[in-house]
Coordinates of C-alpha atoms in Angstrom, one line a residue:
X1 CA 13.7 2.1 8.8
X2 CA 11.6 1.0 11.7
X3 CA 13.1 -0.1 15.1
X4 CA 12.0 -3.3 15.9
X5 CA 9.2 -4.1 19.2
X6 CA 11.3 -6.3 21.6
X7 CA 9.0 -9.8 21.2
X8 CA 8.8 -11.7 24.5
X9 CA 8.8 -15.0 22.1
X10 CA 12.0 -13.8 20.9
X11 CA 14.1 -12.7 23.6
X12 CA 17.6 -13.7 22.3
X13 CA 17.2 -11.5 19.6
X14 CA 15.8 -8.9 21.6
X15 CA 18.5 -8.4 24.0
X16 CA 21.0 -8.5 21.4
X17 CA 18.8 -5.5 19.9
X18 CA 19.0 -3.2 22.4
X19 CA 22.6 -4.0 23.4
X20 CA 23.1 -2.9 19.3
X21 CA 20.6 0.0 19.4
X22 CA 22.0 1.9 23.1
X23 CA 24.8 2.0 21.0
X24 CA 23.5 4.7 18.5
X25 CA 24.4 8.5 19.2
X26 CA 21.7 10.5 20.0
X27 CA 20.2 13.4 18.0
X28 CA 19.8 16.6 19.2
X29 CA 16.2 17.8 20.0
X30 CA 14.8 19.3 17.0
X31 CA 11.2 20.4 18.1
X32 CA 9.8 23.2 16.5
X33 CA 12.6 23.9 13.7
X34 CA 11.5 24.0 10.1
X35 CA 12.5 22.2 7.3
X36 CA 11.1 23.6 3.9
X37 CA 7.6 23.3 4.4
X38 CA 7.8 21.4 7.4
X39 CA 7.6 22.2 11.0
X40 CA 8.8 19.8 13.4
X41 CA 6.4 19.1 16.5
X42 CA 7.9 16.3 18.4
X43 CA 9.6 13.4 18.0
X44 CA 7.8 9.8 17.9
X45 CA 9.8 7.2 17.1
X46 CA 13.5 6.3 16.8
X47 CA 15.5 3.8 14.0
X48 CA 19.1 2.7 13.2
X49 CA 18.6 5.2 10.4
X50 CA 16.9 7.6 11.2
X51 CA 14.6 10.4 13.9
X52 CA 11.0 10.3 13.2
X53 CA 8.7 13.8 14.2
X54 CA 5.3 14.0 14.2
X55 CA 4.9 17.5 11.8
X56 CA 3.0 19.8 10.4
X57 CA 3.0 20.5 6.4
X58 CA 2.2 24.5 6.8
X59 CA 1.0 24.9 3.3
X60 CA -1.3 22.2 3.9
X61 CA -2.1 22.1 7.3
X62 CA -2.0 18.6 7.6
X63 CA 0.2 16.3 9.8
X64 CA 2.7 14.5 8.3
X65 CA 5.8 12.2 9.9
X66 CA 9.5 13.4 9.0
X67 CA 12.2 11.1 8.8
X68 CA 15.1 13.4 9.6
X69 CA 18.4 10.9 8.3
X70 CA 21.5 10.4 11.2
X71 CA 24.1 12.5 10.3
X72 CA 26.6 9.2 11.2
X73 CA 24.4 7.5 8.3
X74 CA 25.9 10.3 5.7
X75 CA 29.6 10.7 7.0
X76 CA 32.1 9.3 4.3
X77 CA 29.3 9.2 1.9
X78 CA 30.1 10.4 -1.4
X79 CA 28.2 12.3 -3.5
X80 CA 27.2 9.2 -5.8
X81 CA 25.6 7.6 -2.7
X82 CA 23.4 10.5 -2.0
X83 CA 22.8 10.7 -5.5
X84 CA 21.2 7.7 -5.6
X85 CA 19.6 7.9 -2.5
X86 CA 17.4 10.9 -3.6
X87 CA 16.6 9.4 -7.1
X88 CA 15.2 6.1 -5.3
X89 CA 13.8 8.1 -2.4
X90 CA 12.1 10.7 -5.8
X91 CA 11.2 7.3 -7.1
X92 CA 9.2 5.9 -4.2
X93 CA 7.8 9.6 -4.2
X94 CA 6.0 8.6 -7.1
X95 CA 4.4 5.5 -5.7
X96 CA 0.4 5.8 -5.1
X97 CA -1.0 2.9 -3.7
X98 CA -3.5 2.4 -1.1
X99 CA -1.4 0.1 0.7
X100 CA 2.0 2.1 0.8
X101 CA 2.8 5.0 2.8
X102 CA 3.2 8.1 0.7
X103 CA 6.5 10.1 0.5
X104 CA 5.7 13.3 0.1
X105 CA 8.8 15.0 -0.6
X106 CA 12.8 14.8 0.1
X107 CA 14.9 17.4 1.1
X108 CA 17.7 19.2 2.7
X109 CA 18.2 22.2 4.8
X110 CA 21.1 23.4 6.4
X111 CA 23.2 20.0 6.5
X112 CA 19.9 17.8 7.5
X113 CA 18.6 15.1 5.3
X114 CA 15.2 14.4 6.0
X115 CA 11.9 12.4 4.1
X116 CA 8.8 13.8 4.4
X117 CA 5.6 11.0 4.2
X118 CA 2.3 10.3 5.1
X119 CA 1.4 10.1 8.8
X120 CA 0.0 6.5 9.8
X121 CA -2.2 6.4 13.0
X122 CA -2.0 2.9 14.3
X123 CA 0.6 -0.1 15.2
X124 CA 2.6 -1.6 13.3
X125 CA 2.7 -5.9 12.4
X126 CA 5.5 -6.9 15.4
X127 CA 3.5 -4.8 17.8
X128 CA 0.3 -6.5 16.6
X129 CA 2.0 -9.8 16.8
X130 CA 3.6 -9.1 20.3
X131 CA 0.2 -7.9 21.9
X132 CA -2.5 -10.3 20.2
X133 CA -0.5 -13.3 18.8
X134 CA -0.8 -14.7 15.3
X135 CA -4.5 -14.2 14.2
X136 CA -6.7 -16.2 12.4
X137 CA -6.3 -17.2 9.1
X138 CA -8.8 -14.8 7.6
X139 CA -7.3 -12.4 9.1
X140 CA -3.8 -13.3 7.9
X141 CA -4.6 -13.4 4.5
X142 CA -6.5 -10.3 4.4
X143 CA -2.7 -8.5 5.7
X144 CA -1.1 -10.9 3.3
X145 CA -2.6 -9.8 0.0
X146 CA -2.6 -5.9 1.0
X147 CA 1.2 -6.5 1.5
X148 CA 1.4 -8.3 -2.0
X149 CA -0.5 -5.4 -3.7
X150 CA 2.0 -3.0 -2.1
X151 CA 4.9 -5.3 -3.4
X152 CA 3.8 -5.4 -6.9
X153 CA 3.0 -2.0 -7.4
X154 CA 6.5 -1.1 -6.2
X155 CA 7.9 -3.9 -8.4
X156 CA 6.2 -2.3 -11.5
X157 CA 7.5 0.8 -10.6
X158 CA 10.8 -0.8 -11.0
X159 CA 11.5 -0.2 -6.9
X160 CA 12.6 -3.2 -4.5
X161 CA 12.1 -2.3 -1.0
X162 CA 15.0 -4.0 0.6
X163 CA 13.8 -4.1 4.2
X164 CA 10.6 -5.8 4.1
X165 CA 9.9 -7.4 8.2
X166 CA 6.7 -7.1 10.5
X167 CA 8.0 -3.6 11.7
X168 CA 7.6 -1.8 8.1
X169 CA 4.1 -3.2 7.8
X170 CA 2.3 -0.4 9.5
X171 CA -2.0 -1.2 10.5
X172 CA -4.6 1.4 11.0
X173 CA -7.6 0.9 13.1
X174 CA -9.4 -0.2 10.3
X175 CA -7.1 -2.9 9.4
X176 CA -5.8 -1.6 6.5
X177 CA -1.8 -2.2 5.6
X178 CA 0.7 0.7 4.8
X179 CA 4.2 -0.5 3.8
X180 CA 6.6 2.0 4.9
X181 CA 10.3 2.9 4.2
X182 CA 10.2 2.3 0.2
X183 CA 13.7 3.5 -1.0
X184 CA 15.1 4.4 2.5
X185 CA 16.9 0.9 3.0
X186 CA 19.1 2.1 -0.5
X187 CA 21.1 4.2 2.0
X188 CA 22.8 1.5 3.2
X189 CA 22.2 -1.7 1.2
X190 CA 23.1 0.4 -2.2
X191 CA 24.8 -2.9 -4.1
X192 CA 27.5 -3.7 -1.7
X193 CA 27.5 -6.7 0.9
X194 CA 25.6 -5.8 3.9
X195 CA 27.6 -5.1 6.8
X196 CA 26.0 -7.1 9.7
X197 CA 28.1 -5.0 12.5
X198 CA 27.8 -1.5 11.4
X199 CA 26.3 1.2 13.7
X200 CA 22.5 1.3 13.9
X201 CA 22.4 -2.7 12.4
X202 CA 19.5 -4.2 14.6
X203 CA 18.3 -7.2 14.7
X204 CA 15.2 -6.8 12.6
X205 CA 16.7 -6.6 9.5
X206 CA 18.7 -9.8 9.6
X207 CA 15.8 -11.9 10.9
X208 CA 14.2 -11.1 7.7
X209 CA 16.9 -10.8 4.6
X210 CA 17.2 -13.1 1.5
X211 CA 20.3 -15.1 1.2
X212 CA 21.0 -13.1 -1.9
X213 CA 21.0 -10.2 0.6
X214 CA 23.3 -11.3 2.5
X215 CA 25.5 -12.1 -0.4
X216 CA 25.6 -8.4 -1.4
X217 CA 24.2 -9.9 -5.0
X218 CA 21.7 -8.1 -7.3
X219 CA 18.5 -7.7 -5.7
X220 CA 15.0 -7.9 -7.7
X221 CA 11.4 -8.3 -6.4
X222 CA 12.2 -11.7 -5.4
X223 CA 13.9 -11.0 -2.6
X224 CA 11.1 -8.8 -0.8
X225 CA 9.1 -11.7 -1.4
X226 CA 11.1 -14.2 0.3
X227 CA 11.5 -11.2 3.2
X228 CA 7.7 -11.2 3.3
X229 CA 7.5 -14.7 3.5
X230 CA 9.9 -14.8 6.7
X231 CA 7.2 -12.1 8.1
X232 CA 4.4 -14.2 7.3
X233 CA 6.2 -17.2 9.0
X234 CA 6.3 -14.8 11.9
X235 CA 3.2 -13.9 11.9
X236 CA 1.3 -17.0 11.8
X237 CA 3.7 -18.8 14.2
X238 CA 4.8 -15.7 17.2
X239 CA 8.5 -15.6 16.2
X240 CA 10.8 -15.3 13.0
X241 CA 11.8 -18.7 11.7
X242 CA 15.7 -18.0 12.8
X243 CA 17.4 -17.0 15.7
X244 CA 21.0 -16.7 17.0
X245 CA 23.1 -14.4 19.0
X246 CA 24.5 -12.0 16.8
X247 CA 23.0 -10.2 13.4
X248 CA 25.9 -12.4 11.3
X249 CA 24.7 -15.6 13.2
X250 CA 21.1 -15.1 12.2
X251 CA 22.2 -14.1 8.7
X252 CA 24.2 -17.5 8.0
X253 CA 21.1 -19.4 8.7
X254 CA 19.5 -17.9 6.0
X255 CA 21.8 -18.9 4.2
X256 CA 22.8 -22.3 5.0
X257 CA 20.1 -23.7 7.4
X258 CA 15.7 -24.8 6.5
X259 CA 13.3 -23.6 9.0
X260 CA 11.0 -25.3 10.9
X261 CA 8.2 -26.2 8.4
X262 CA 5.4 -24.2 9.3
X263 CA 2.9 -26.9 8.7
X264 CA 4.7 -29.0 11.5
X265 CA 4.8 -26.0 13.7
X266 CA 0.9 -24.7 13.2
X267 CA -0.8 -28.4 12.0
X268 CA -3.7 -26.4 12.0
X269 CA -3.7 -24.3 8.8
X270 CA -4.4 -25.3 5.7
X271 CA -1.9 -26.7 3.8
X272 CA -1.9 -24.5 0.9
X273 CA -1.1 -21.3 2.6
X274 CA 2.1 -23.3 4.3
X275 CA 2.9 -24.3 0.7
X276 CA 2.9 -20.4 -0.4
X277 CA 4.8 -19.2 2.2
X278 CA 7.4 -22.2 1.7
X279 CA 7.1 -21.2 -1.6
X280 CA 7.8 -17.7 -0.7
X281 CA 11.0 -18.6 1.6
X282 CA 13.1 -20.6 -1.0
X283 CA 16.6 -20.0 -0.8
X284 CA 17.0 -20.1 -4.7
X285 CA 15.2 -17.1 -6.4
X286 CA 14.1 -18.4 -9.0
X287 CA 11.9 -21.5 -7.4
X288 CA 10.3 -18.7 -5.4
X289 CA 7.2 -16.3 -6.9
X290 CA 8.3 -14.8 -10.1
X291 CA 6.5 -11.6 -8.8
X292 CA 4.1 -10.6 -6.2
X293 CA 0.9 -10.7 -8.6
X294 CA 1.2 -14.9 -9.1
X295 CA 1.2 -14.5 -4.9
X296 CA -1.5 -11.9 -4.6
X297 CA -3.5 -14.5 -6.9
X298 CA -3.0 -17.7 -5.1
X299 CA -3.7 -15.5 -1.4
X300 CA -6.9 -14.4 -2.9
X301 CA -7.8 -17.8 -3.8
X302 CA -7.3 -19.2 -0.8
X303 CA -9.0 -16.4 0.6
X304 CA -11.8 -16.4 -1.4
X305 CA -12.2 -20.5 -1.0
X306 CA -11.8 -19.8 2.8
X307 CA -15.0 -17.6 2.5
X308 CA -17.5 -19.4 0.8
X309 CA -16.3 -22.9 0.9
X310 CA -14.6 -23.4 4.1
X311 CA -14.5 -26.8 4.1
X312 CA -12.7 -27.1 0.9
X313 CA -9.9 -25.1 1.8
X314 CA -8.3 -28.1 3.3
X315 CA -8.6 -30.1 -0.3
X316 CA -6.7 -26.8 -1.9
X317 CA -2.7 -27.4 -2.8
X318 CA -0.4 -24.7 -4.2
X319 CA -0.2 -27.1 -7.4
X320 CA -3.9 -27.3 -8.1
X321 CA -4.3 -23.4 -7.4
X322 CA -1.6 -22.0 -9.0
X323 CA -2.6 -24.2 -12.5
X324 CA -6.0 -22.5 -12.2
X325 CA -4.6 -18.5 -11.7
X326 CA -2.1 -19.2 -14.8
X327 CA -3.7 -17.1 -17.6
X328 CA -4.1 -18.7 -20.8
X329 CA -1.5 -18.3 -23.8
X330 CA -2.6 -16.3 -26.4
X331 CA -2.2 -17.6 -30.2
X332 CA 1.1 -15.6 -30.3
X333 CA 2.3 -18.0 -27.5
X334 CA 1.1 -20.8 -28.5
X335 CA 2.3 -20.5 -32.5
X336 CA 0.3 -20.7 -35.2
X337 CA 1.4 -22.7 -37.8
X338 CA -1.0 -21.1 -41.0
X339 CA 1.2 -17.6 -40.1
X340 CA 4.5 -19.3 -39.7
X341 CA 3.9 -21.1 -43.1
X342 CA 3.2 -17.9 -44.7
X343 CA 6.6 -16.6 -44.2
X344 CA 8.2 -19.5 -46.3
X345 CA 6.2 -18.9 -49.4
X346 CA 8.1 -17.9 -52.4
X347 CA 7.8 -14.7 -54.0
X348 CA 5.3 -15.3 -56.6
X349 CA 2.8 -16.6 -54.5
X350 CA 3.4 -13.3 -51.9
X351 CA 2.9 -11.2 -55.0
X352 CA -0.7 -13.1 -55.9
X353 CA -1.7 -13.3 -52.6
X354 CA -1.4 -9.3 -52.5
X355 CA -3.0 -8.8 -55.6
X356 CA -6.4 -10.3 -54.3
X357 CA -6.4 -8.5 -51.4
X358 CA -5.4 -5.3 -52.4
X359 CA -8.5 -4.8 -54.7
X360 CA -11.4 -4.9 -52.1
X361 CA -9.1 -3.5 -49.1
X362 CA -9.0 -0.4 -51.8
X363 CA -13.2 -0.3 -52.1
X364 CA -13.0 -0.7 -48.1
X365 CA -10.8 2.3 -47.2
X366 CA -12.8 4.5 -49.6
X367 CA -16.2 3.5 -47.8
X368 CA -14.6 3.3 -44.7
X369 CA -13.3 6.9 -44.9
X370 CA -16.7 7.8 -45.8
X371 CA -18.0 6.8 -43.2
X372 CA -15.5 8.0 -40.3
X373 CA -15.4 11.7 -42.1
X374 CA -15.5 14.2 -39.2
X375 CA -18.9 14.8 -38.2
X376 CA -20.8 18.4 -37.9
X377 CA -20.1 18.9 -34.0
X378 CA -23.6 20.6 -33.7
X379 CA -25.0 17.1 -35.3
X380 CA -23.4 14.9 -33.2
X381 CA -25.5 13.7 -29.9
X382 CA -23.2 13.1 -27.2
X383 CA -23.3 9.8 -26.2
X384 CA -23.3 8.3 -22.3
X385 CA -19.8 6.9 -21.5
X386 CA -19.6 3.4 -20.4
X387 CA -18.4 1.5 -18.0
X388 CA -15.1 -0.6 -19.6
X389 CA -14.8 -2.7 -16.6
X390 CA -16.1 -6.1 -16.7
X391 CA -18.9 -6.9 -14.2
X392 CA -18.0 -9.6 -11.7
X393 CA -20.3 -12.4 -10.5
X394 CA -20.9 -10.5 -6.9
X395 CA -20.3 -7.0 -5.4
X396 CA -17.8 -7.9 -3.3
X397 CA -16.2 -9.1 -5.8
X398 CA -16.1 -5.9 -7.8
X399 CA -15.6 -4.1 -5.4
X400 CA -11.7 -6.1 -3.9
X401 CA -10.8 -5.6 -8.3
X402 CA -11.5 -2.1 -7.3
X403 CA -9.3 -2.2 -4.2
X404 CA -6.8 -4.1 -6.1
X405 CA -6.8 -1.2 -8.8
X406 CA -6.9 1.4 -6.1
X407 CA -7.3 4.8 -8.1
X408 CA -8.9 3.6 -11.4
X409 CA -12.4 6.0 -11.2
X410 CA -14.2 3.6 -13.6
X411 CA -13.5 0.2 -11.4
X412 CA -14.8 2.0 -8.4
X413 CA -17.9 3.5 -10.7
X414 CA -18.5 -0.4 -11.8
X415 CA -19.6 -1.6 -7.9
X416 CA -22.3 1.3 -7.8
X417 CA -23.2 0.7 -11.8
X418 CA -23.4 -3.0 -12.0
X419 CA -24.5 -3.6 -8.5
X420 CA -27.4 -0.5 -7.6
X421 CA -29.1 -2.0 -5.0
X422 CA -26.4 -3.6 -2.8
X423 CA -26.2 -2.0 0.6
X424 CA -22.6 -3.0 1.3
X425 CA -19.8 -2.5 -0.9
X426 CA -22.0 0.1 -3.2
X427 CA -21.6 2.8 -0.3
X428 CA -18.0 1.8 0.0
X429 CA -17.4 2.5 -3.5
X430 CA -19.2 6.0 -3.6
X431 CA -16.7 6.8 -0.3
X432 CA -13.8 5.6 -2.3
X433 CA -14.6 8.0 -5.5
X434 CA -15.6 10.8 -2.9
X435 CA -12.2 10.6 -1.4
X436 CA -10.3 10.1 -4.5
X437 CA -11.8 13.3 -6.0
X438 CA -11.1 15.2 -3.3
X439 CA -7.6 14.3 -4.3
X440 CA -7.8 14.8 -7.7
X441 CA -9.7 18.8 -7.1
X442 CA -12.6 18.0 -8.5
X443 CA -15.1 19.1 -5.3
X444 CA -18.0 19.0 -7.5
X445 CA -17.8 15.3 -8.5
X446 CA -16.3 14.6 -4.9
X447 CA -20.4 16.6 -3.6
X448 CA -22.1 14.4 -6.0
X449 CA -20.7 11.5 -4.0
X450 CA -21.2 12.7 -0.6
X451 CA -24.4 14.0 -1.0
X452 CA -25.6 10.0 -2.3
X453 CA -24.0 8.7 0.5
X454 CA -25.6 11.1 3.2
X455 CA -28.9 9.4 1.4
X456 CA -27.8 5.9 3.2
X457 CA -31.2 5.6 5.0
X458 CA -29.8 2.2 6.3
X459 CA -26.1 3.1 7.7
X460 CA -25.9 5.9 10.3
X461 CA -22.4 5.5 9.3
X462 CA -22.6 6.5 5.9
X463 CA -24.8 9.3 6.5
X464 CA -21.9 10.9 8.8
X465 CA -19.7 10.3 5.9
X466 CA -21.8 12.1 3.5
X467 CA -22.2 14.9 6.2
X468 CA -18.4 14.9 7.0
X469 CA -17.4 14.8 3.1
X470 CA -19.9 18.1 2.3
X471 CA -17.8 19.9 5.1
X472 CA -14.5 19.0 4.0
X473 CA -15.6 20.0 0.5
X474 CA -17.1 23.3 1.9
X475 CA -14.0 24.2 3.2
X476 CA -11.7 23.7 0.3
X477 CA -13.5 25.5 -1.7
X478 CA -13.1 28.4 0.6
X479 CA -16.8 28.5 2.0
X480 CA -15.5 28.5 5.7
X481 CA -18.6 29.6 7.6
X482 CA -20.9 27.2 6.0
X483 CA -18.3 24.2 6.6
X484 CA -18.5 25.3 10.2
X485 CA -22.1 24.9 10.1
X486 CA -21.9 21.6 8.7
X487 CA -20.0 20.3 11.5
X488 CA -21.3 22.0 14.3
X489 CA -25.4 21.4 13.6
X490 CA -25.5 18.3 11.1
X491 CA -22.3 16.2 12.2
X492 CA -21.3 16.7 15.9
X493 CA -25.1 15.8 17.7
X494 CA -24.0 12.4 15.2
X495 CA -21.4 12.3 17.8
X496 CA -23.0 10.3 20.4
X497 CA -24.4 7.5 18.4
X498 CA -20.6 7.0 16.6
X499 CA -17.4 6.7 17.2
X500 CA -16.2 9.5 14.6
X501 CA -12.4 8.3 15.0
X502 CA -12.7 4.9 14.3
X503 CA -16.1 5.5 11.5
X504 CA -15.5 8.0 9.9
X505 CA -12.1 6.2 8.9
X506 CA -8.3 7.4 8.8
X507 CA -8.1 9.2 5.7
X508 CA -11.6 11.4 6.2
X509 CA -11.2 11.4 9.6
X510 CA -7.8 13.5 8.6
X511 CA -9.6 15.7 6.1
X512 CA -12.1 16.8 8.7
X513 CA -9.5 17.5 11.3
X514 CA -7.3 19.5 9.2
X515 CA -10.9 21.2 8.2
X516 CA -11.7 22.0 11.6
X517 CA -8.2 23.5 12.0
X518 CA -8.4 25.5 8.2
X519 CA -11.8 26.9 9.4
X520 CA -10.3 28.0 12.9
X521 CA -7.5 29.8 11.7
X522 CA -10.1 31.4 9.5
X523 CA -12.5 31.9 11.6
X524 CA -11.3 32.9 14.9
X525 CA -13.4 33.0 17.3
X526 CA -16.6 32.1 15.2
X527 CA -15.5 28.7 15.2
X528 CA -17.5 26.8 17.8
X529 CA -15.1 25.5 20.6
X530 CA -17.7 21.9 20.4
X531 CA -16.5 21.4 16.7
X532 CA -12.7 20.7 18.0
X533 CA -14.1 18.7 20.3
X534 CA -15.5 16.2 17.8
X535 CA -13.0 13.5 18.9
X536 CA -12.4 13.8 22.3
X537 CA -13.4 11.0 24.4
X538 CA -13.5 8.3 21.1
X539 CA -11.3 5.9 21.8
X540 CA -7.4 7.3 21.4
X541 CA -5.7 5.3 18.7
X542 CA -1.7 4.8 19.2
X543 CA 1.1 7.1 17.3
X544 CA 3.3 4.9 14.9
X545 CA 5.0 5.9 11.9
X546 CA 7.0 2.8 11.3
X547 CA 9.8 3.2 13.3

């Protein structure tokens, strides 16, 4: 769980937060122990749950963040609790989704439970609100439907986060969303009623809860969608919709009480996106979304109006939009009456009926066997494998299907196939599949794509890419001294024209540090002191793992 960012706009609830949260025993100092693979470097952030250290994997040499559970969390617990902790915490494991931060693994050593998961760089959604104020509406949206895509993919997964509020939503520099904490809130929210007074209870979680929540009733995809509505209401007005003294005050209002409608509160956005997020915040389940891909729709059509016909937006309503993203019934929803008759016809007619057919379905097979006899392997030319994604009326298009589908190879393959001469999203797309097969092992086809994008005669950006991606390749496959190379006379003079932090994004930025680190421990002293020093002086991003 994440501890909450006192809000100035929301000081009731903030007091009432840290009178709750000085409450909480504190840990001892676990800096430098090791937990499996995991050695603890120092602790970042702090939660009613649990201790969050920054980490280093030592198989991997990468940095992670390591939830390390309060022991006052576990005591009483029963076996079955834990039980079913691990198995949803195993289950969120399996999650891989562009917008959700990645467990890596679960474990226990010597009495310490602890959750091992990607390390996010960046602020999360309450500090962004606290320190810029509600954004603009393109901006808003863009947050909304990464959240949504997170959401669904979780919901498919058959996961409900539980704790969904502007402190889980985690932002990198880039903008992107990471929703963190997926099977954590089970610990405590594991089918009973949610005790509003226990130890390490802040205010965050209350401001954001479902009435069915409160309730202690079962709990389906719903309710993080009416918790993500409350954050959106926060985000586009500077404070949660409800507010009171205590956690059981706030949580009765949820239950009982409206909020402010957001169109009376912010006159200026359009009406449509107030009517999702009302839409969102229903107190009845079942008038909200049915799941977070009708939502994701309606926020990209808004989203997509927004962008090329502005001035329409404010003709949009959720009635109109929603009609158009309803897909069409197929003929086995709609009935067909030929096929329903058949059913009722008596036996004789069934029997002539088969008689007709069964002659020339006989003639049939036999050709068709013929003709789909194994062929002579050293006779059969290989044919060129294509593309089963359908092409989209413009690349950017193509390419936010390919966001949406995250790690399909062939949707990220259909921007650079269908759209060859676009200079935007068609470089974007090569990064994606150069990053994705780097994760999958396969350097080779991961080289093919970083070697087209250090073509990019237009983007100095790309070209570092390409540059950065050949020495990160280099490396992995063991070929220290010429990834050293790389770095030092191709990528660092790039140095002073970019800002390699911020360009070179979060997730390649991490390759080449933990490169640069691999090659050094290699190395020794052959590794150039300037290559470690590809970073310095870019602009520092700030430390947050969700807590």
């Amino acid at each position: 769980m994440t501890e909450p960012t006192p809000n100035s706009s929301n000081a009731s609830s903030s007091k009432n937060e840290e009178s709750i949260s000085t409450s909480l025993p504190e840990l001892q100092d676990l800096s430098n122990l090791v937990l499996g693979d995991f050695r603890l470097l120092r602790r970042i952030g702090s939660g009613g749950m649990a201790e969050v250290f920054l980490a280093e994997q030592i198989s991997l040499k990468r940095n992670v963040a390591i939830k390390v559970l309060r022991s006052e969390m576990l005591k009483g617990s029963d076996d079955v609790l834990l039980k079913r902790f691990e198995q949803e915490a195993k289950s969120a494991a399996t999650l891989n989704h562009k917008n959700i931060v990645q467990v890596y693994a679960i474990g226990e050593e010597n009495g310490i439970h602890y959750i091992a998961q990607e390390y996010v760089s960046g602020m999360n959604l309450s500090e962004f609100i606290s320190r810029k104020g509600p954004p603009s509406v393109a901006v808003a949206l863009k947050l909304m439907v990464q959240v949504a895509g997170a959401i669904q993919a979780a919901s498919e997964a058959g996961i409900v986060h539980r704790d969904i509020k502007p402190e889980n939503i985690l932002l990198t520099r880039k903008g992107e969303v990471k929703v963190a904490d997926f099977g954590l809130a089970q610990l405590t929210q594991s089918g009973k009623r949610v005790n509003l007074t226990q130890v390490g209870m802040t205010m965050g979680t209350p401001l954001y809860m479902s009435p069915e929540q409160v309730n202690g009733k079962p709990l389906d995809v719903r309710s993080d969608i009416y918790s993500f509505g409350v954050s959106c209401y926060h985000l586009l007005t500077g404070k949660p919709p409800f507010h009171g003294e205590t956690a059981m005050s706030v949580a009765v209002k949820h239950l009982n009480e409206s909020a402010v409608p957001l169109a009376k509160t912010r006159p200026d956005l359009p009406k449509v996106l107030c009517q999702i997020i009302e839409r969102m915040m229903e107190k009845e389940p079942a008038k909200r979304y049915s799941d977070a891909l009708a939502l994701d729709k309606d926020l990209r059509t808004v989203a997509k109006t927004l962008k090329k016909k502005p001035d329409e937006v404010k003709q949009l309503s959720l009635t109109k939009i929603s009609a158009s993203n309803q897909p069409e019934k197929s003929n086995a929803q709609k009935g067909d009456s030929k096929i329903d008759r058949f059913f009722f016809w008596n036996r004789k007619r069934h029997l002539m009926f088969f008689l007709i057919i069964a002659i020339p379905l006989a003639g049939l097979s036999a050709t068709a066997g013929w003709f789909l006899r194994p062929r002579n392997p050293f006779e059969t030319i290989p044919q060129e494998k294509t593309n089963t994604v359908s092409k989209l009326k413009t690349p950017q298009d193509q390419y936010l299907s390919a966001q949406y589908l995250v790690n399909d190879e062939q949707a990220w393959r259909a921007v650079i196939q269908y759209f060859p001469e676009d200079q935007l999203y068609k470089p974007r797309a090569i990064e994606q599949l150069g990053i994705l097969y780097i994760r999958r092992k396969r350097f080779d086809d991961a080289l093919e794509m970083y070697q087209q994008l250090e073509q990019h005669q237009i983007d100095k950006t790309s070209r570092a890419k390409g540059i950065a991606g050949r020495a990160v390749i280099a490396s992995l496959q063991n070929d220290h001294k010429r990834s050293q190379k790389i770095i030092v006379s191709e990528l660092l003079p790039l140095k002073s024209e970019l800002d390699m932090r911020t360009d070179l994004g979060s997730e390649l930025g991490q390759y080449v540090s933990e490169t640069i680190r691999r090659n050094r421990k290699v190395l020794g002293d052959e590794v150039k002191k300037g290559s470690e020093d590809l970073f310095q002086n870019d602009s520092k991003p700030i430390d947050n793992t969700g807590m």
